[in-house]
């Protein structure tokens, strides 16, 4: 029996690789001769670096970068097993979680640290980039990122602007003559699971600004700034940016990546599936096991399991899903999932479930495959 184990992380408990390893232990108790392949998955958000590094035999790179308020922090990114592909979570340098509640102010926060991570990966020979842009603390349109890579922004008095979303409205001209030349040799793919345009009612500032600390007055300033900035970008680079779905992601970082790095925006789980060649692995499997910490209504909207299910359905492969908690959602069965199992086998507190997750995963996968063996017999 050829078994593919392709789970996401159990948030707050286990990495995707640890989930896969514990599922494997349960299977081997029943089918010790099974051919098992483990592919740690992610959806482009938190945990993507770790999953892709684990799945490809790559490495985590730790480096110093600026946080959203330009303070030095220890940050990280991944280099995949091919030694040429960098995986960056922008939140590792420019994320909301790096700030306490009182520090959150998108008028001041910058994506400069994200640009530093890109530059460090360039220095290490990477020429393909996968960048996840969820969880940002910023609303600067990616100008900080661009500054770190050599782009300069000037006001109408020919003075260089400072950092933060408040500076967008001041931008009068953009000088990219000193942008890192190595960027021309690179491919940038951005994991972006939101369709928000740069400005307007569904734009970066109005939709995401409040959670980053923006008041109503700030939102108006930020949206106006992104509008004038977007017009400048479209004119300079002769391409549509403002209305492109995803240009408003991460406070307009999507727009900056489109303009300065000629990036392509794609759904996160699709990028992971392509990078890990999951489709071919599913084709060669007899049965597929996936999972995540919580199965709920969000699962159908492009999360890891939805991506795996689509491929299993395409190749008529049985898919079993194991989760920490399961909310009733009949839509999941029409997606290509054959059955869903919770690892919780008795009433318990959440903290206890998180601590005992490895043991619960082993027991659950063993029970599943004992049933499969009995049916096959």
PDB file of C-alpha atoms in Angstrom, residues 144-281:
ATOM      1  CA  UNK A 144       9.751  50.257   2.917  1.00  0.00           C
ATOM      2  CA  UNK A 145      10.474  46.972   1.150  1.00  0.00           C
ATOM      3  CA  UNK A 146      11.456  48.892  -1.989  1.00  0.00           C
ATOM      4  CA  UNK A 147      13.708  51.256  -0.018  1.00  0.00           C
ATOM      5  CA  UNK A 148      15.641  48.300   1.402  1.00  0.00           C
ATOM      6  CA  UNK A 149      16.276  47.172  -2.173  1.00  0.00           C
ATOM      7  CA  UNK A 150      17.529  50.558  -3.366  1.00  0.00           C
ATOM      8  CA  UNK A 151      14.446  52.456  -4.537  1.00  0.00           C
ATOM      9  CA  UNK A 152      14.183  56.118  -3.512  1.00  0.00           C
ATOM     10  CA  UNK A 153      11.006  58.165  -3.060  1.00  0.00           C
ATOM     11  CA  UNK A 154      10.967  61.967  -3.205  1.00  0.00           C
ATOM     12  CA  UNK A 155       8.468  64.669  -2.276  1.00  0.00           C
ATOM     13  CA  UNK A 156       7.786  67.711  -4.442  1.00  0.00           C
ATOM     14  CA  UNK A 157      10.719  69.521  -2.819  1.00  0.00           C
ATOM     15  CA  UNK A 158      13.049  66.693  -3.922  1.00  0.00           C
ATOM     16  CA  UNK A 159      13.541  65.500  -0.324  1.00  0.00           C
ATOM     17  CA  UNK A 160      13.584  61.769   0.395  1.00  0.00           C
ATOM     18  CA  UNK A 161      10.501  60.673   2.313  1.00  0.00           C
ATOM     19  CA  UNK A 162      10.573  58.780   5.601  1.00  0.00           C
ATOM     20  CA  UNK A 163       9.044  55.447   6.612  1.00  0.00           C
ATOM     21  CA  UNK A 164       5.383  54.593   7.172  1.00  0.00           C
ATOM     22  CA  UNK A 165       1.970  54.929   5.600  1.00  0.00           C
ATOM     23  CA  UNK A 166       1.752  58.631   6.431  1.00  0.00           C
ATOM     24  CA  UNK A 167       4.503  59.305   3.853  1.00  0.00           C
ATOM     25  CA  UNK A 168       2.574  57.907   0.867  1.00  0.00           C
ATOM     26  CA  UNK A 169       0.630  61.119   0.279  1.00  0.00           C
ATOM     27  CA  UNK A 170       3.943  63.018  -0.003  1.00  0.00           C
ATOM     28  CA  UNK A 171       5.436  60.929  -2.809  1.00  0.00           C
ATOM     29  CA  UNK A 172       5.964  63.020  -5.931  1.00  0.00           C
ATOM     30  CA  UNK A 173       8.571  60.951  -7.795  1.00  0.00           C
ATOM     31  CA  UNK A 174      10.122  57.483  -7.700  1.00  0.00           C
ATOM     32  CA  UNK A 175      13.749  56.713  -8.576  1.00  0.00           C
ATOM     33  CA  UNK A 176      14.508  53.016  -9.104  1.00  0.00           C
ATOM     34  CA  UNK A 177      17.824  53.439 -10.918  1.00  0.00           C
ATOM     35  CA  UNK A 178      19.682  51.959  -7.943  1.00  0.00           C
ATOM     36  CA  UNK A 179      17.367  49.024  -7.294  1.00  0.00           C
ATOM     37  CA  UNK A 180      19.320  45.807  -6.756  1.00  0.00           C
ATOM     38  CA  UNK A 181      20.281  44.637 -10.251  1.00  0.00           C
ATOM     39  CA  UNK A 182      19.981  40.971  -9.268  1.00  0.00           C
ATOM     40  CA  UNK A 183      16.193  41.396  -9.130  1.00  0.00           C
ATOM     41  CA  UNK A 184      16.130  41.234 -12.940  1.00  0.00           C
ATOM     42  CA  UNK A 185      17.395  37.642 -12.705  1.00  0.00           C
ATOM     43  CA  UNK A 186      14.677  36.608 -10.239  1.00  0.00           C
ATOM     44  CA  UNK A 187      11.182  35.180 -10.234  1.00  0.00           C
ATOM     45  CA  UNK A 188       8.876  36.394  -7.467  1.00  0.00           C
ATOM     46  CA  UNK A 189       5.717  34.458  -6.595  1.00  0.00           C
ATOM     47  CA  UNK A 190       3.489  35.918  -3.912  1.00  0.00           C
ATOM     48  CA  UNK A 191       1.164  33.811  -1.772  1.00  0.00           C
ATOM     49  CA  UNK A 192      -1.921  36.009  -1.597  1.00  0.00           C
ATOM     50  CA  UNK A 193      -5.317  34.670  -0.533  1.00  0.00           C
ATOM     51  CA  UNK A 194      -7.247  37.961  -0.506  1.00  0.00           C
ATOM     52  CA  UNK A 195      -8.705  39.724  -3.529  1.00  0.00           C
ATOM     53  CA  UNK A 196      -8.776  43.251  -2.153  1.00  0.00           C
ATOM     54  CA  UNK A 197      -7.777  46.052  -4.516  1.00  0.00           C
ATOM     55  CA  UNK A 198      -5.396  48.765  -3.402  1.00  0.00           C
ATOM     56  CA  UNK A 199      -7.954  51.458  -2.521  1.00  0.00           C
ATOM     57  CA  UNK A 200     -11.633  52.100  -1.884  1.00  0.00           C
ATOM     58  CA  UNK A 201     -14.252  50.453   0.313  1.00  0.00           C
ATOM     59  CA  UNK A 202     -12.664  47.019  -0.189  1.00  0.00           C
ATOM     60  CA  UNK A 203      -9.109  48.342  -0.258  1.00  0.00           C
ATOM     61  CA  UNK A 204      -6.156  47.882   2.053  1.00  0.00           C
ATOM     62  CA  UNK A 205      -6.790  50.794   4.404  1.00  0.00           C
ATOM     63  CA  UNK A 206     -10.538  50.445   5.011  1.00  0.00           C
ATOM     64  CA  UNK A 207     -10.683  46.668   5.310  1.00  0.00           C
ATOM     65  CA  UNK A 208      -7.462  45.901   7.173  1.00  0.00           C
ATOM     66  CA  UNK A 209      -6.463  49.267   8.654  1.00  0.00           C
ATOM     67  CA  UNK A 210      -8.562  49.049  11.840  1.00  0.00           C
ATOM     68  CA  UNK A 211      -6.947  45.796  13.024  1.00  0.00           C
ATOM     69  CA  UNK A 212      -3.547  47.457  12.574  1.00  0.00           C
ATOM     70  CA  UNK A 213      -4.478  50.377  14.815  1.00  0.00           C
ATOM     71  CA  UNK A 214      -5.876  52.866  12.284  1.00  0.00           C
ATOM     72  CA  UNK A 215      -8.535  55.373  13.383  1.00  0.00           C
ATOM     73  CA  UNK A 216     -11.187  56.679  10.957  1.00  0.00           C
ATOM     74  CA  UNK A 217      -9.076  59.767  10.345  1.00  0.00           C
ATOM     75  CA  UNK A 218      -5.985  57.650   9.657  1.00  0.00           C
ATOM     76  CA  UNK A 219      -7.900  55.452   7.221  1.00  0.00           C
ATOM     77  CA  UNK A 220      -8.836  58.445   5.073  1.00  0.00           C
ATOM     78  CA  UNK A 221      -5.210  59.657   4.994  1.00  0.00           C
ATOM     79  CA  UNK A 222      -3.869  56.195   4.223  1.00  0.00           C
ATOM     80  CA  UNK A 223      -6.401  55.518   1.474  1.00  0.00           C
ATOM     81  CA  UNK A 224      -5.686  58.886  -0.172  1.00  0.00           C
ATOM     82  CA  UNK A 225      -1.968  58.171   0.048  1.00  0.00           C
ATOM     83  CA  UNK A 226      -2.332  54.762  -1.565  1.00  0.00           C
ATOM     84  CA  UNK A 227      -4.442  56.300  -4.332  1.00  0.00           C
ATOM     85  CA  UNK A 228      -1.851  58.901  -5.337  1.00  0.00           C
ATOM     86  CA  UNK A 229       0.927  56.323  -4.940  1.00  0.00           C
ATOM     87  CA  UNK A 230      -0.960  53.786  -7.053  1.00  0.00           C
ATOM     88  CA  UNK A 231      -1.449  56.327  -9.836  1.00  0.00           C
ATOM     89  CA  UNK A 232       2.298  57.030  -9.799  1.00  0.00           C
ATOM     90  CA  UNK A 233       3.118  53.319  -9.987  1.00  0.00           C
ATOM     91  CA  UNK A 234       0.742  52.716 -12.891  1.00  0.00           C
ATOM     92  CA  UNK A 235       2.198  55.631 -14.837  1.00  0.00           C
ATOM     93  CA  UNK A 236       5.829  54.716 -14.149  1.00  0.00           C
ATOM     94  CA  UNK A 237       5.542  50.981 -14.852  1.00  0.00           C
ATOM     95  CA  UNK A 238       2.793  51.170 -17.492  1.00  0.00           C
ATOM     96  CA  UNK A 239       0.699  48.435 -15.911  1.00  0.00           C
ATOM     97  CA  UNK A 240      -2.568  48.118 -14.027  1.00  0.00           C
ATOM     98  CA  UNK A 241      -2.034  47.903 -10.281  1.00  0.00           C
ATOM     99  CA  UNK A 242      -4.744  49.748  -8.338  1.00  0.00           C
ATOM    100  CA  UNK A 243      -7.625  47.440  -9.295  1.00  0.00           C
ATOM    101  CA  UNK A 244      -5.664  44.182  -9.504  1.00  0.00           C
ATOM    102  CA  UNK A 245      -7.107  41.656  -7.010  1.00  0.00           C
ATOM    103  CA  UNK A 246      -4.599  41.274  -4.180  1.00  0.00           C
ATOM    104  CA  UNK A 247      -2.840  44.609  -4.747  1.00  0.00           C
ATOM    105  CA  UNK A 248      -4.301  45.717  -1.414  1.00  0.00           C
ATOM    106  CA  UNK A 249      -2.964  42.699   0.477  1.00  0.00           C
ATOM    107  CA  UNK A 250      -0.634  43.406   3.420  1.00  0.00           C
ATOM    108  CA  UNK A 251      -1.416  47.119   3.403  1.00  0.00           C
ATOM    109  CA  UNK A 252      -0.628  47.485  -0.292  1.00  0.00           C
ATOM    110  CA  UNK A 253       2.544  45.411  -0.232  1.00  0.00           C
ATOM    111  CA  UNK A 254       0.891  43.423  -3.019  1.00  0.00           C
ATOM    112  CA  UNK A 255       0.981  46.547  -5.186  1.00  0.00           C
ATOM    113  CA  UNK A 256       4.631  47.209  -4.345  1.00  0.00           C
ATOM    114  CA  UNK A 257       5.619  43.649  -5.228  1.00  0.00           C
ATOM    115  CA  UNK A 258       3.745  43.859  -8.533  1.00  0.00           C
ATOM    116  CA  UNK A 259       5.422  47.151  -9.432  1.00  0.00           C
ATOM    117  CA  UNK A 260       9.009  46.857  -8.218  1.00  0.00           C
ATOM    118  CA  UNK A 261       9.604  43.087  -8.448  1.00  0.00           C
ATOM    119  CA  UNK A 262       7.233  42.195 -11.306  1.00  0.00           C
ATOM    120  CA  UNK A 263       5.744  39.565  -8.993  1.00  0.00           C
ATOM    121  CA  UNK A 264       2.915  37.169  -9.727  1.00  0.00           C
ATOM    122  CA  UNK A 265       0.131  36.832  -7.144  1.00  0.00           C
ATOM    123  CA  UNK A 266      -1.237  33.318  -6.585  1.00  0.00           C
ATOM    124  CA  UNK A 267      -3.256  31.460  -3.972  1.00  0.00           C
ATOM    125  CA  UNK A 268      -0.983  30.185  -1.243  1.00  0.00           C
ATOM    126  CA  UNK A 269      -2.003  26.545  -1.299  1.00  0.00           C
ATOM    127  CA  UNK A 270      -1.544  26.420  -5.097  1.00  0.00           C
ATOM    128  CA  UNK A 271       2.033  27.646  -4.729  1.00  0.00           C
ATOM    129  CA  UNK A 272       2.772  25.005  -2.092  1.00  0.00           C
ATOM    130  CA  UNK A 273       1.185  22.240  -4.195  1.00  0.00           C
ATOM    131  CA  UNK A 274       3.270  23.208  -7.231  1.00  0.00           C
ATOM    132  CA  UNK A 275       6.498  23.621  -5.280  1.00  0.00           C
ATOM    133  CA  UNK A 276       6.154  20.203  -3.636  1.00  0.00           C
ATOM    134  CA  UNK A 277       4.903  18.489  -6.825  1.00  0.00           C
ATOM    135  CA  UNK A 278       1.974  17.192  -4.834  1.00  0.00           C
ATOM    136  CA  UNK A 279      -0.172  16.342  -7.852  1.00  0.00           C
ATOM    137  CA  UNK A 280       2.292  13.720  -9.086  1.00  0.00           C
ATOM    138  CA  UNK A 281       2.625  12.276  -5.575  1.00  0.00           C
TER     139      UNK A 281
END
